[in-house]
Amino acid sequence: MAGWARTSRSLVGRFALAAAVVFVAVGIATHVLLGRIVTQQYRDFADFHAEFVVGTVIEDHLRVEDVQEPVRGERYDELADLAHEFVLLEDVFRVKIWRPDGTIVFSDEPRLVGERFEGERFEIRKVIADGRHSEVTDLTGDEHTYEHDLVDRAVQTYVPIEVGGFPAVAEIYQDFAPTAAATADFTHVLDGVLAIGLIVLYVLLLPVARRAGRKLGDQADELASQRDELERLLSQEKETVQRLEELGDMKDTFLTAVSHELRTPLTVLKAGAQTLDRRRDDLDPAMRTQLVERIAENAQRLDELLSSLLDLDRLTRGVVEPDRRPTNLRALVHRVLEEVSPRRPVVAEVPDVEVRVDPAQVERIVENLVVNAMRHTPPGGAVEVHADVHDDHVLLRVDDEGPGVPDDIKRSIFDPFRQGPSLHPESPGTGVGLSLVERFAQLHGGHAWVQDRPGGGASFQVRLPYAPLRGAAPVAEPVAHL
C-alpha cells in the first residue's frame, strides 16, 4: 500500500512538472507570436497611412520643377504650408521628397533641402524600381540629423511617385511610440488572460491527476467526472470562439463603415477643390457657391465623424466628466432639431423645465438618437422626440417608424461599432452614435435602452436623474422642419 502511495505521488509530481513546462512554453510561444502579429498590423497601418497621404495630398500638388531641383522661396512656403496642414498630423512628424541621386528636394525641415546623401541613393533607386518600402529605425543615420531630437524611434516609409514623367520618392516619418505602446498594452492584456487561463487549467487538471493516482480502482466514476469537466471547458471554449468571431465581424463592419464614411467626403472635397482650382474662371458665381457649400458640408461630416471617434476614446479612458449647469430642456431639444433636421419634419413634445445637466453631452444624446432614427425611418415616416418629467428623473424618448431592433441585439446595439438593420446599406454609419448615447447617460448617473414601438419601429429611451430647479406643466409643441 505504501509503495502504491509513493508511486501515485511520483506520477502526480511528474504530471505536475510536465504540465507546468508545457503551459509555460505555450504561453511564451503565444505571447511572442501574437506580439509580432500585432506589431506587424500596426506597421501595415502606418504604411497604408503613408501611401494614402502621398497619393491624395503630396503627389497631386507637386510640379515637375519640384522634383528636379531643390524647392526654394515662395514655392517652398506653399509646399511647407500644405505639409503642415494636411500631412504633419497625428503621428507624422517629418516629410521628405528625394531625387533619385539621393538629394532632398523638399522637406518640412528647411535645413535639409538641397542636402545630398550618397548612402541613401541605392535605397531611393531600389524603391523606384521595386515599390514601397518601410522599416523601423532608431534615427541614427546621417540623413536623420534633425529627426532624432523629435522622437526616439520611427516607422520610415518610402513611397515611389512620378511627376510629369520624372521619378522621385516621398518619405514619411511616423512616430513608433504609439505603435510600441499599443503593442505593449495588447500583450500585457494577453499575458494576463493567458496566465489566468493556464492557472485555471493547471488547477483543474492537477486534482484530476491526483485523484486518478489515488483511486485507480474507481476509474469509471473518475472518467465520467473528467468527461463532464471537459464538456464544460469545451462549451466555454466554443463560447469564447463565438465571441471572438463576433468581435471580428464587428471589426470588419467598423472598418467597412469608417472606410466608406471617410472616402465619400474625401472624394467630394478633392473633386470640388480640383474643380475650383482648374475651372475657377469658367464657373458662374452660383456654381462656385454650390461647390463651396458641398466642400463645407463634407468637411463638417468628416469633423463630426472624427469628433465621435475621439469622444468614444476619451469616454473609454474615463477622462470625461459632465459639466452640470441649469439647462432648459425644451430649448435644448429644439436647438438640436434645428441643426440636424432642417429639411425633415420631426415632432417634439418636450416640457418647459430646467434640469441640471451637461448641455453639450445631452445635446449629443438627442442628436445621435434623432440622426439614428432618421437613418432607419423610410421617407414619409415619422420621427418623434418626447420627454416625460418624473419625481426623480427625466425620460427622453425618440421614436421612429423603421424596421425596429431584433431582440437578440437590443442590449448589444449600444456596444461600440455594433449596428442594427439599416434602410441604407450603402451608407451604414459607424456604430459609434448609440455607444456615445449610453456612455453620456451613464456619466449623468442614468442609462439608455431600446424597446419596440407600438405599431412598429423602435423607441430609444434615456433616463437622466432630475432635481427640479423650476418647472411648468409639460406642453406639447410639435416642431416641423421644412
GROMACS .gro file of C-alpha atoms in nm:
model
  482
    1MET     CA    1   0.000   0.000   0.000
    2ALA     CA    2   0.283   0.239   0.090
    3GLY     CA    3   0.461   0.155  -0.236
    4TRP     CA    4   0.143   0.234  -0.431
    5ALA     CA    5   0.108   0.565  -0.247
    6ARG     CA    6   0.468   0.655  -0.336
    7THR     CA    7   0.408   0.558  -0.698
    8SER     CA    8   0.089   0.766  -0.704
    9ARG     CA    9   0.267   1.072  -0.563
   10SER     CA   10   0.550   1.024  -0.812
   11LEU     CA   11   0.307   1.008  -1.104
   12VAL     CA   12   0.125   1.318  -0.983
   13GLY     CA   13   0.452   1.505  -0.931
   14ARG     CA   14   0.580   1.418  -1.278
   15PHE     CA   15   0.248   1.516  -1.431
   16ALA     CA   16   0.251   1.848  -1.247
   17LEU     CA   17   0.607   1.926  -1.364
   18ALA     CA   18   0.537   1.828  -1.725
   19ALA     CA   19   0.212   2.025  -1.730
   20ALA     CA   20   0.383   2.335  -1.588
   21VAL     CA   21   0.656   2.316  -1.856
   22VAL     CA   22   0.402   2.274  -2.134
   23PHE     CA   23   0.181   2.557  -2.006
   24VAL     CA   24   0.473   2.797  -1.975
   25ALA     CA   25   0.603   2.703  -2.322
   26VAL     CA   26   0.259   2.753  -2.477
   27GLY     CA   27   0.219   3.087  -2.301
   28ILE     CA   28   0.561   3.215  -2.414
   29ALA     CA   29   0.507   3.099  -2.774
   30THR     CA   30   0.162   3.257  -2.791
   31HIS     CA   31   0.292   3.582  -2.639
   32VAL     CA   32   0.577   3.607  -2.891
   33LEU     CA   33   0.366   3.509  -3.194
   34LEU     CA   34   0.071   3.740  -3.125
   35GLY     CA   35   0.302   4.025  -3.023
   36ARG     CA   36   0.470   4.002  -3.364
   37ILE     CA   37   0.134   3.983  -3.540
   38VAL     CA   38   0.004   4.293  -3.361
   39THR     CA   39   0.325   4.488  -3.430
   40GLN     CA   40   0.309   4.394  -3.798
   41GLN     CA   41  -0.057   4.501  -3.818
   42TYR     CA   42   0.030   4.843  -3.674
   43ARG     CA   43   0.322   4.875  -3.919
   44ASP     CA   44   0.094   4.779  -4.208
   45PHE     CA   45  -0.147   5.052  -4.099
   46ALA     CA   46   0.141   5.303  -4.085
   47ASP     CA   47   0.242   5.203  -4.439
   48PHE     CA   48  -0.115   5.239  -4.561
   49HIS     CA   49  -0.144   5.580  -4.397
   50ALA     CA   50   0.182   5.698  -4.554
   51GLU     CA   51   0.081   5.579  -4.902
   52PHE     CA   52  -0.264   5.736  -4.860
   53VAL     CA   53  -0.112   6.074  -4.762
   54VAL     CA   54   0.135   6.064  -5.052
   55GLY     CA   55  -0.128   5.961  -5.306
   56THR     CA   56  -0.402   6.203  -5.200
   57VAL     CA   57  -0.204   6.509  -5.089
   58ILE     CA   58   0.163   6.523  -5.185
   59GLU     CA   59   0.165   6.378  -5.538
   60ASP     CA   60  -0.131   6.588  -5.654
   61HIS     CA   61   0.039   6.916  -5.555
   62LEU     CA   62   0.389   6.860  -5.690
   63ARG     CA   63   0.517   7.016  -6.011
   64VAL     CA   64   0.788   6.885  -6.240
   65GLU     CA   65   1.032   7.151  -6.125
   66ASP     CA   66   0.970   7.048  -5.762
   67VAL     CA   67   1.134   6.707  -5.818
   68GLN     CA   68   1.412   6.831  -6.045
   69GLU     CA   69   1.576   7.094  -5.826
   70PRO     CA   70   1.561   7.176  -5.452
   71VAL     CA   71   1.250   7.382  -5.374
   72ARG     CA   72   1.319   7.736  -5.254
   73GLY     CA   73   1.148   8.069  -5.194
   74GLU     CA   74   0.773   8.115  -5.224
   75ARG     CA   75   0.722   7.770  -5.374
   76TYR     CA   76   0.885   7.619  -5.065
   77ASP     CA   77   0.650   7.817  -4.840
   78GLU     CA   78   0.349   7.687  -5.037
   79LEU     CA   79   0.456   7.323  -5.005
   80ALA     CA   80   0.555   7.369  -4.639
   81ASP     CA   81   0.212   7.512  -4.557
   82LEU     CA   82   0.050   7.219  -4.738
   83ALA     CA   83   0.262   6.970  -4.544
   84HIS     CA   84   0.185   7.129  -4.205
   85GLU     CA   85  -0.188   7.147  -4.278
   86PHE     CA   86  -0.252   6.806  -4.435
   87VAL     CA   87   0.050   6.579  -4.376
   88LEU     CA   88   0.210   6.655  -4.038
   89LEU     CA   89  -0.090   6.532  -3.841
   90GLU     CA   90  -0.139   6.263  -3.576
   91ASP     CA   91   0.190   6.066  -3.557
   92VAL     CA   92   0.354   6.203  -3.878
   93PHE     CA   93   0.641   6.436  -3.783
   94ARG     CA   94   0.863   6.463  -4.092
   95VAL     CA   95   0.822   6.453  -4.472
   96LYS     CA   96   1.093   6.443  -4.738
   97ILE     CA   97   1.096   6.431  -5.119
   98TRP     CA   98   1.406   6.257  -5.264
   99ARG     CA   99   1.556   6.284  -5.608
  100PRO     CA  100   1.700   5.954  -5.748
  101ASP     CA  101   2.057   6.077  -5.689
  102GLY     CA  102   1.999   6.098  -5.312
  103THR     CA  103   1.924   6.471  -5.296
  104ILE     CA  104   1.642   6.602  -5.077
  105VAL     CA  105   1.447   6.845  -5.297
  106PHE     CA  106   1.185   6.923  -5.031
  107SER     CA  107   1.132   6.871  -4.656
  108ASP     CA  108   0.931   7.041  -4.386
  109GLU     CA  109   1.274   7.095  -4.220
  110PRO     CA  110   1.422   7.366  -4.447
  111ARG     CA  111   1.781   7.290  -4.345
  112LEU     CA  112   1.756   6.951  -4.519
  113VAL     CA  113   1.653   7.092  -4.858
  114GLY     CA  114   1.939   7.054  -5.108
  115GLU     CA  115   2.135   6.808  -4.890
  116ARG     CA  116   2.267   6.502  -5.074
  117PHE     CA  117   2.324   6.167  -4.901
  118GLU     CA  118   2.521   5.915  -5.103
  119GLY     CA  119   2.423   5.635  -4.867
  120GLU     CA  120   2.056   5.686  -4.947
  121ARG     CA  121   2.095   5.680  -5.326
  122PHE     CA  122   2.081   5.299  -5.351
  123GLU     CA  123   1.772   5.285  -5.123
  124ILE     CA  124   1.592   5.554  -5.328
  125ARG     CA  125   1.658   5.380  -5.658
  126LYS     CA  126   1.554   5.044  -5.515
  127VAL     CA  127   1.219   5.195  -5.403
  128ILE     CA  128   1.164   5.346  -5.750
  129ALA     CA  129   1.229   5.005  -5.907
  130ASP     CA  130   1.055   4.774  -5.658
  131GLY     CA  131   0.785   4.987  -5.491
  132ARG     CA  132   0.701   5.097  -5.137
  133HIS     CA  133   0.938   5.006  -4.855
  134SER     CA  134   0.926   5.069  -4.481
  135GLU     CA  135   1.136   4.995  -4.175
  136VAL     CA  136   1.156   5.078  -3.807
  137THR     CA  137   1.461   5.295  -3.740
  138ASP     CA  138   1.632   5.442  -3.436
  139LEU     CA  139   1.718   5.757  -3.640
  140THR     CA  140   2.096   5.729  -3.603
  141GLY     CA  141   2.194   5.775  -3.971
  142ASP     CA  142   2.337   6.093  -4.125
  143GLU     CA  143   2.008   6.166  -4.301
  144HIS     CA  144   1.832   6.179  -3.962
  145THR     CA  145   2.020   6.485  -3.831
  146TYR     CA  146   1.704   6.672  -3.735
  147GLU     CA  147   1.472   6.382  -3.658
  148HIS     CA  148   1.640   6.221  -3.359
  149ASP     CA  149   1.556   6.517  -3.134
  150LEU     CA  150   1.184   6.472  -3.212
  151VAL     CA  151   1.133   6.101  -3.134
  152ASP     CA  152   1.346   5.802  -3.038
  153ARG     CA  153   1.213   5.553  -3.297
  154ALA     CA  154   1.008   5.593  -3.611
  155VAL     CA  155   0.838   5.399  -3.888
  156GLN     CA  156   1.017   5.521  -4.200
  157THR     CA  157   0.808   5.465  -4.518
  158TYR     CA  158   0.935   5.528  -4.871
  159VAL     CA  159   0.667   5.570  -5.140
  160PRO     CA  160   0.763   5.600  -5.512
  161ILE     CA  161   0.600   5.886  -5.704
  162GLU     CA  162   0.617   6.018  -6.059
  163VAL     CA  163   0.560   6.381  -6.159
  164GLY     CA  164   0.544   6.465  -6.529
  165GLY     CA  165   0.746   6.152  -6.614
  166PHE     CA  166   1.019   6.227  -6.358
  167PRO     CA  167   1.054   5.967  -6.079
  168ALA     CA  168   1.103   6.061  -5.716
  169VAL     CA  169   1.043   5.915  -5.369
  170ALA     CA  170   0.834   6.060  -5.088
  171GLU     CA  171   0.947   5.963  -4.738
  172ILE     CA  172   0.706   5.982  -4.444
  173TYR     CA  173   0.823   5.950  -4.082
  174GLN     CA  174   0.569   5.832  -3.823
  175ASP     CA  175   0.634   5.808  -3.450
  176PHE     CA  176   0.677   5.444  -3.349
  177ALA     CA  177   0.600   5.514  -2.983
  178PRO     CA  178   0.217   5.480  -3.018
  179THR     CA  179   0.267   5.151  -3.203
  180ALA     CA  180   0.503   5.021  -2.935
  181ALA     CA  181   0.266   5.135  -2.660
  182ALA     CA  182  -0.035   4.974  -2.828
  183THR     CA  183   0.158   4.652  -2.878
  184ALA     CA  184   0.270   4.654  -2.515
  185ASP     CA  185  -0.084   4.719  -2.390
  186PHE     CA  186  -0.218   4.434  -2.602
  187THR     CA  187   0.050   4.189  -2.494
  188HIS     CA  188   0.001   4.285  -2.128
  189VAL     CA  189  -0.368   4.207  -2.155
  190LEU     CA  190  -0.287   3.889  -2.345
  191ASP     CA  191  -0.034   3.785  -2.080
  192GLY     CA  192  -0.295   3.833  -1.809
  193VAL     CA  193  -0.556   3.632  -1.996
  194LEU     CA  194  -0.307   3.355  -2.075
  195ALA     CA  195  -0.182   3.344  -1.717
  196ILE     CA  196  -0.532   3.319  -1.573
  197GLY     CA  197  -0.637   3.060  -1.830
  198LEU     CA  198  -0.327   2.847  -1.776
  199ILE     CA  199  -0.357   2.868  -1.397
  200VAL     CA  200  -0.722   2.766  -1.416
  201LEU     CA  201  -0.637   2.473  -1.642
  202TYR     CA  202  -0.346   2.377  -1.420
  203VAL     CA  203  -0.557   2.392  -1.104
  204LEU     CA  204  -0.832   2.192  -1.269
  205LEU     CA  205  -0.611   1.922  -1.419
  206LEU     CA  206  -0.377   1.869  -1.123
  207PRO     CA  207  -0.650   1.749  -0.884
  208VAL     CA  208  -0.779   1.523  -1.159
  209ALA     CA  209  -0.438   1.358  -1.186
  210ARG     CA  210  -0.411   1.328  -0.806
  211ARG     CA  211  -0.750   1.163  -0.780
  212ALA     CA  212  -0.665   0.931  -1.068
  213GLY     CA  213  -0.344   0.822  -0.893
  214ARG     CA  214  -0.519   0.751  -0.561
  215LYS     CA  215  -0.836   0.596  -0.694
  216LEU     CA  216  -0.744   0.382  -0.992
  217GLY     CA  217  -0.992   0.126  -0.867
  218ASP     CA  218  -1.284   0.362  -0.936
  219GLN     CA  219  -1.188   0.472  -1.286
  220ALA     CA  220  -1.541   0.468  -1.421
  221ASP     CA  221  -1.653   0.749  -1.190
  222GLU     CA  222  -1.335   0.944  -1.249
  223LEU     CA  223  -1.371   0.917  -1.628
  224ALA     CA  224  -1.730   1.038  -1.606
  225SER     CA  225  -1.622   1.334  -1.392
  226GLN     CA  226  -1.342   1.422  -1.635
  227ARG     CA  227  -1.580   1.392  -1.928
  228ASP     CA  228  -1.822   1.637  -1.767
  229GLU     CA  229  -1.540   1.876  -1.688
  230LEU     CA  230  -1.405   1.859  -2.043
  231GLU     CA  231  -1.752   1.915  -2.184
  232ARG     CA  232  -1.784   2.225  -1.968
  233LEU     CA  233  -1.443   2.352  -2.083
  234LEU     CA  234  -1.534   2.275  -2.444
  235SER     CA  235  -1.857   2.469  -2.405
  236GLN     CA  236  -1.665   2.763  -2.262
  237GLU     CA  237  -1.417   2.743  -2.548
  238LYS     CA  238  -1.698   2.742  -2.804
  239GLU     CA  239  -1.848   3.049  -2.638
  240THR     CA  240  -1.508   3.220  -2.647
  241VAL     CA  241  -1.461   3.134  -3.016
  242GLN     CA  242  -1.809   3.264  -3.092
  243ARG     CA  243  -1.734   3.587  -2.908
  244LEU     CA  244  -1.406   3.628  -3.096
  245GLU     CA  245  -1.588   3.571  -3.425
  246GLU     CA  246  -1.843   3.836  -3.327
  247LEU     CA  247  -1.562   4.079  -3.243
  248GLY     CA  248  -1.404   4.002  -3.580
  249ASP     CA  249  -1.732   4.072  -3.757
  250MET     CA  250  -1.768   4.397  -3.560
  251LYS     CA  251  -1.415   4.497  -3.662
  252ASP     CA  252  -1.484   4.424  -4.028
  253THR     CA  253  -1.814   4.615  -4.014
  254PHE     CA  254  -1.644   4.911  -3.845
  255LEU     CA  255  -1.357   4.922  -4.094
  256THR     CA  256  -1.601   4.900  -4.387
  257ALA     CA  257  -1.824   5.173  -4.243
  258VAL     CA  258  -1.541   5.408  -4.149
  259SER     CA  259  -1.373   5.350  -4.486
  260HIS     CA  260  -1.696   5.447  -4.662
  261GLU     CA  261  -1.768   5.740  -4.431
  262LEU     CA  262  -1.415   5.875  -4.487
  263ARG     CA  263  -1.384   5.801  -4.858
  264THR     CA  264  -1.711   5.965  -4.965
  265PRO     CA  265  -1.649   6.313  -4.817
  266LEU     CA  266  -1.280   6.298  -4.909
  267THR     CA  267  -1.378   6.226  -5.270
  268VAL     CA  268  -1.620   6.519  -5.269
  269LEU     CA  269  -1.364   6.750  -5.108
  270LYS     CA  270  -1.093   6.654  -5.355
  271ALA     CA  271  -1.319   6.676  -5.661
  272GLY     CA  272  -1.467   7.010  -5.551
  273ALA     CA  273  -1.128   7.163  -5.474
  274GLN     CA  274  -0.983   7.044  -5.807
  275THR     CA  275  -1.283   7.183  -5.996
  276LEU     CA  276  -1.248   7.521  -5.825
  277ASP     CA  277  -0.875   7.523  -5.893
  278ARG     CA  278  -0.888   7.420  -6.259
  279ARG     CA  279  -1.211   7.586  -6.375
  280ARG     CA  280  -1.246   7.886  -6.147
  281ASP     CA  281  -1.269   8.124  -6.442
  282ASP     CA  282  -1.531   7.912  -6.623
  283LEU     CA  283  -1.773   7.873  -6.331
  284ASP     CA  284  -2.055   8.115  -6.271
  285PRO     CA  285  -2.100   8.250  -5.915
  286ALA     CA  286  -2.390   8.015  -5.840
  287MET     CA  287  -2.187   7.706  -5.932
  288ARG     CA  288  -1.888   7.829  -5.728
  289THR     CA  289  -2.116   7.886  -5.431
  290GLN     CA  290  -2.263   7.538  -5.470
  291LEU     CA  291  -1.916   7.378  -5.481
  292VAL     CA  292  -1.803   7.571  -5.175
  293GLU     CA  293  -2.116   7.463  -4.986
  294ARG     CA  294  -2.057   7.098  -5.078
  295ILE     CA  295  -1.695   7.123  -4.963
  296ALA     CA  296  -1.805   7.279  -4.633
  297GLU     CA  297  -2.076   7.015  -4.578
  298ASN     CA  298  -1.837   6.726  -4.633
  299ALA     CA  299  -1.567   6.886  -4.419
  300GLN     CA  300  -1.828   6.914  -4.142
  301ARG     CA  301  -1.918   6.548  -4.197
  302LEU     CA  302  -1.555   6.445  -4.155
  303ASP     CA  303  -1.522   6.665  -3.845
  304GLU     CA  304  -1.830   6.505  -3.687
  305LEU     CA  305  -1.702   6.153  -3.758
  306LEU     CA  306  -1.360   6.223  -3.606
  307SER     CA  307  -1.520   6.401  -3.308
  308SER     CA  308  -1.738   6.096  -3.238
  309LEU     CA  309  -1.441   5.860  -3.252
  310LEU     CA  310  -1.235   6.087  -3.025
  311ASP     CA  311  -1.525   6.121  -2.781
  312LEU     CA  312  -1.560   5.742  -2.768
  313ASP     CA  313  -1.188   5.708  -2.699
  314ARG     CA  314  -1.196   5.968  -2.420
  315LEU     CA  315  -1.504   5.808  -2.265
  316THR     CA  316  -1.342   5.465  -2.280
  317ARG     CA  317  -1.034   5.601  -2.100
  318GLY     CA  318  -1.252   5.773  -1.837
  319VAL     CA  319  -1.117   6.126  -1.890
  320VAL     CA  320  -1.456   6.295  -1.946
  321GLU     CA  321  -1.666   6.444  -1.667
  322PRO     CA  322  -2.005   6.619  -1.709
  323ASP     CA  323  -2.016   6.998  -1.660
  324ARG     CA  324  -2.360   7.023  -1.499
  325ARG     CA  325  -2.542   7.354  -1.542
  326PRO     CA  326  -2.906   7.464  -1.526
  327THR     CA  327  -3.039   7.396  -1.877
  328ASN     CA  328  -3.381   7.449  -2.034
  329LEU     CA  329  -3.475   7.108  -2.173
  330ARG     CA  330  -3.721   7.228  -2.438
  331ALA     CA  331  -3.480   7.490  -2.575
  332LEU     CA  332  -3.200   7.233  -2.588
  333VAL     CA  333  -3.408   6.982  -2.788
  334HIS     CA  334  -3.539   7.247  -3.030
  335ARG     CA  335  -3.186   7.378  -3.085
  336VAL     CA  336  -3.062   7.030  -3.176
  337LEU     CA  337  -3.354   6.965  -3.413
  338GLU     CA  338  -3.292   7.291  -3.598
  339GLU     CA  339  -2.935   7.177  -3.665
  340VAL     CA  340  -2.979   6.808  -3.752
  341SER     CA  341  -3.318   6.801  -3.932
  342PRO     CA  342  -3.368   7.126  -4.124
  343ARG     CA  343  -3.550   6.955  -4.413
  344ARG     CA  344  -3.736   6.670  -4.244
  345PRO     CA  345  -4.033   6.709  -4.009
  346VAL     CA  346  -3.964   6.597  -3.654
  347VAL     CA  347  -4.232   6.622  -3.387
  348ALA     CA  348  -4.111   6.722  -3.041
  349GLU     CA  349  -4.317   6.708  -2.723
  350VAL     CA  350  -4.091   6.844  -2.451
  351PRO     CA  351  -4.188   7.021  -2.125
  352ASP     CA  352  -4.055   7.367  -2.041
  353VAL     CA  353  -3.838   7.269  -1.743
  354GLU     CA  354  -3.483   7.335  -1.629
  355VAL     CA  355  -3.257   7.045  -1.544
  356ARG     CA  356  -2.901   7.036  -1.414
  357VAL     CA  357  -2.705   6.853  -1.683
  358ASP     CA  358  -2.409   6.896  -1.913
  359PRO     CA  359  -2.584   7.065  -2.207
  360ALA     CA  360  -2.322   6.964  -2.464
  361GLN     CA  361  -2.343   6.597  -2.368
  362VAL     CA  362  -2.724   6.591  -2.360
  363GLU     CA  363  -2.726   6.765  -2.700
  364ARG     CA  364  -2.510   6.481  -2.832
  365ILE     CA  365  -2.755   6.229  -2.685
  366VAL     CA  366  -3.052   6.392  -2.860
  367GLU     CA  367  -2.859   6.450  -3.183
  368ASN     CA  368  -2.735   6.090  -3.211
  369LEU     CA  369  -3.078   5.944  -3.133
  370VAL     CA  370  -3.253   6.168  -3.387
  371VAL     CA  371  -2.992   6.103  -3.659
  372ASN     CA  372  -3.018   5.729  -3.589
  373ALA     CA  373  -3.399   5.746  -3.612
  374MET     CA  374  -3.389   5.936  -3.944
  375ARG     CA  375  -3.136   5.689  -4.085
  376HIS     CA  376  -3.368   5.395  -4.014
  377THR     CA  377  -3.703   5.560  -4.098
  378PRO     CA  378  -3.822   5.544  -4.460
  379PRO     CA  379  -3.923   5.865  -4.643
  380GLY     CA  380  -4.259   5.987  -4.516
  381GLY     CA  381  -4.218   5.805  -4.184
  382ALA     CA  382  -4.248   5.991  -3.858
  383VAL     CA  383  -3.970   6.068  -3.609
  384GLU     CA  384  -4.083   6.190  -3.267
  385VAL     CA  385  -3.899   6.327  -2.964
  386HIS     CA  386  -4.068   6.313  -2.623
  387ALA     CA  387  -3.961   6.396  -2.270
  388ASP     CA  388  -4.151   6.297  -1.953
  389VAL     CA  389  -4.064   6.451  -1.617
  390HIS     CA  390  -4.099   6.232  -1.307
  391ASP     CA  391  -4.020   6.294  -0.941
  392ASP     CA  392  -3.657   6.189  -0.961
  393HIS     CA  393  -3.578   6.154  -1.330
  394VAL     CA  394  -3.643   6.275  -1.684
  395LEU     CA  395  -3.723   6.018  -1.953
  396LEU     CA  396  -3.612   6.117  -2.305
  397ARG     CA  397  -3.766   5.912  -2.584
  398VAL     CA  398  -3.704   5.911  -2.961
  399ASP     CA  399  -3.948   5.701  -3.166
  400ASP     CA  400  -3.913   5.603  -3.531
  401GLU     CA  401  -4.105   5.402  -3.790
  402GLY     CA  402  -3.812   5.196  -3.911
  403PRO     CA  403  -3.765   4.816  -3.914
  404GLY     CA  404  -3.710   4.802  -3.538
  405VAL     CA  405  -3.430   4.632  -3.344
  406PRO     CA  406  -3.416   4.248  -3.318
  407ASP     CA  407  -3.448   4.117  -2.963
  408ASP     CA  408  -3.109   3.946  -2.971
  409ILE     CA  409  -2.920   4.277  -3.018
  410LYS     CA  410  -3.136   4.515  -2.811
  411ARG     CA  411  -2.863   4.527  -2.544
  412SER     CA  412  -2.551   4.491  -2.759
  413ILE     CA  413  -2.661   4.762  -3.003
  414PHE     CA  414  -2.518   5.015  -2.753
  415ASP     CA  415  -2.174   4.849  -2.775
  416PRO     CA  416  -1.914   5.033  -2.986
  417PHE     CA  417  -1.934   4.958  -3.360
  418ARG     CA  418  -2.247   4.743  -3.321
  419GLN     CA  419  -2.512   4.819  -3.585
  420GLY     CA  420  -2.872   4.717  -3.636
  421PRO     CA  421  -3.058   4.665  -3.965
  422SER     CA  422  -3.039   4.971  -4.189
  423LEU     CA  423  -3.252   5.105  -4.472
  424HIS     CA  424  -2.932   5.243  -4.630
  425PRO     CA  425  -2.675   4.958  -4.657
  426GLU     CA  426  -2.470   5.174  -4.891
  427SER     CA  427  -2.416   5.418  -4.602
  428PRO     CA  428  -2.422   5.206  -4.285
  429GLY     CA  429  -2.278   5.456  -4.035
  430THR     CA  430  -2.000   5.365  -3.792
  431GLY     CA  431  -2.185   5.217  -3.494
  432VAL     CA  432  -2.049   5.487  -3.262
  433GLY     CA  433  -2.350   5.714  -3.204
  434LEU     CA  434  -2.556   5.484  -2.981
  435SER     CA  435  -2.247   5.390  -2.780
  436LEU     CA  436  -2.194   5.762  -2.707
  437VAL     CA  437  -2.560   5.791  -2.603
  438GLU     CA  438  -2.518   5.512  -2.349
  439ARG     CA  439  -2.192   5.646  -2.208
  440PHE     CA  440  -2.307   6.008  -2.182
  441ALA     CA  441  -2.617   5.883  -2.000
  442GLN     CA  442  -2.401   5.681  -1.760
  443LEU     CA  443  -2.185   5.987  -1.687
  444HIS     CA  444  -2.503   6.157  -1.562
  445GLY     CA  445  -2.597   5.857  -1.346
  446GLY     CA  446  -2.857   5.731  -1.594
  447HIS     CA  447  -2.878   5.467  -1.865
  448ALA     CA  448  -3.018   5.403  -2.214
  449TRP     CA  449  -3.217   5.119  -2.370
  450VAL     CA  450  -3.437   5.038  -2.671
  451GLN     CA  451  -3.775   4.872  -2.694
  452ASP     CA  452  -4.032   4.805  -2.962
  453ARG     CA  453  -4.257   5.095  -3.057
  454PRO     CA  454  -4.630   5.016  -3.058
  455GLY     CA  455  -4.734   4.991  -3.421
  456GLY     CA  456  -4.382   4.915  -3.547
  457GLY     CA  457  -4.040   5.075  -3.529
  458ALA     CA  458  -3.809   5.135  -3.235
  459SER     CA  459  -3.830   5.352  -2.926
  460PHE     CA  460  -3.488   5.457  -2.788
  461GLN     CA  461  -3.513   5.583  -2.431
  462VAL     CA  462  -3.269   5.757  -2.196
  463ARG     CA  463  -3.324   5.805  -1.823
  464LEU     CA  464  -3.149   6.101  -1.662
  465PRO     CA  465  -3.159   6.195  -1.290
  466TYR     CA  466  -3.372   6.504  -1.224
  467ALA     CA  467  -3.369   6.760  -0.944
  468PRO     CA  468  -3.628   7.036  -1.014
  469LEU     CA  469  -3.498   7.391  -1.042
  470ARG     CA  470  -3.811   7.541  -1.180
  471GLY     CA  471  -4.076   7.390  -1.397
  472ALA     CA  472  -4.410   7.408  -1.563
  473ALA     CA  473  -4.659   7.152  -1.679
  474PRO     CA  474  -4.545   6.964  -1.990
  475VAL     CA  475  -4.663   7.140  -2.303
  476ALA     CA  476  -4.683   6.955  -2.635
  477GLU     CA  477  -4.530   7.164  -2.909
  478PRO     CA  478  -4.474   6.994  -3.245
  479VAL     CA  479  -4.167   7.111  -3.431
  480ALA     CA  480  -4.173   7.064  -3.808
  481HIS     CA  481  -3.862   7.144  -4.014
  482LEU     CA  482  -3.946   7.202  -4.380
   0.00000   0.00000   0.00000
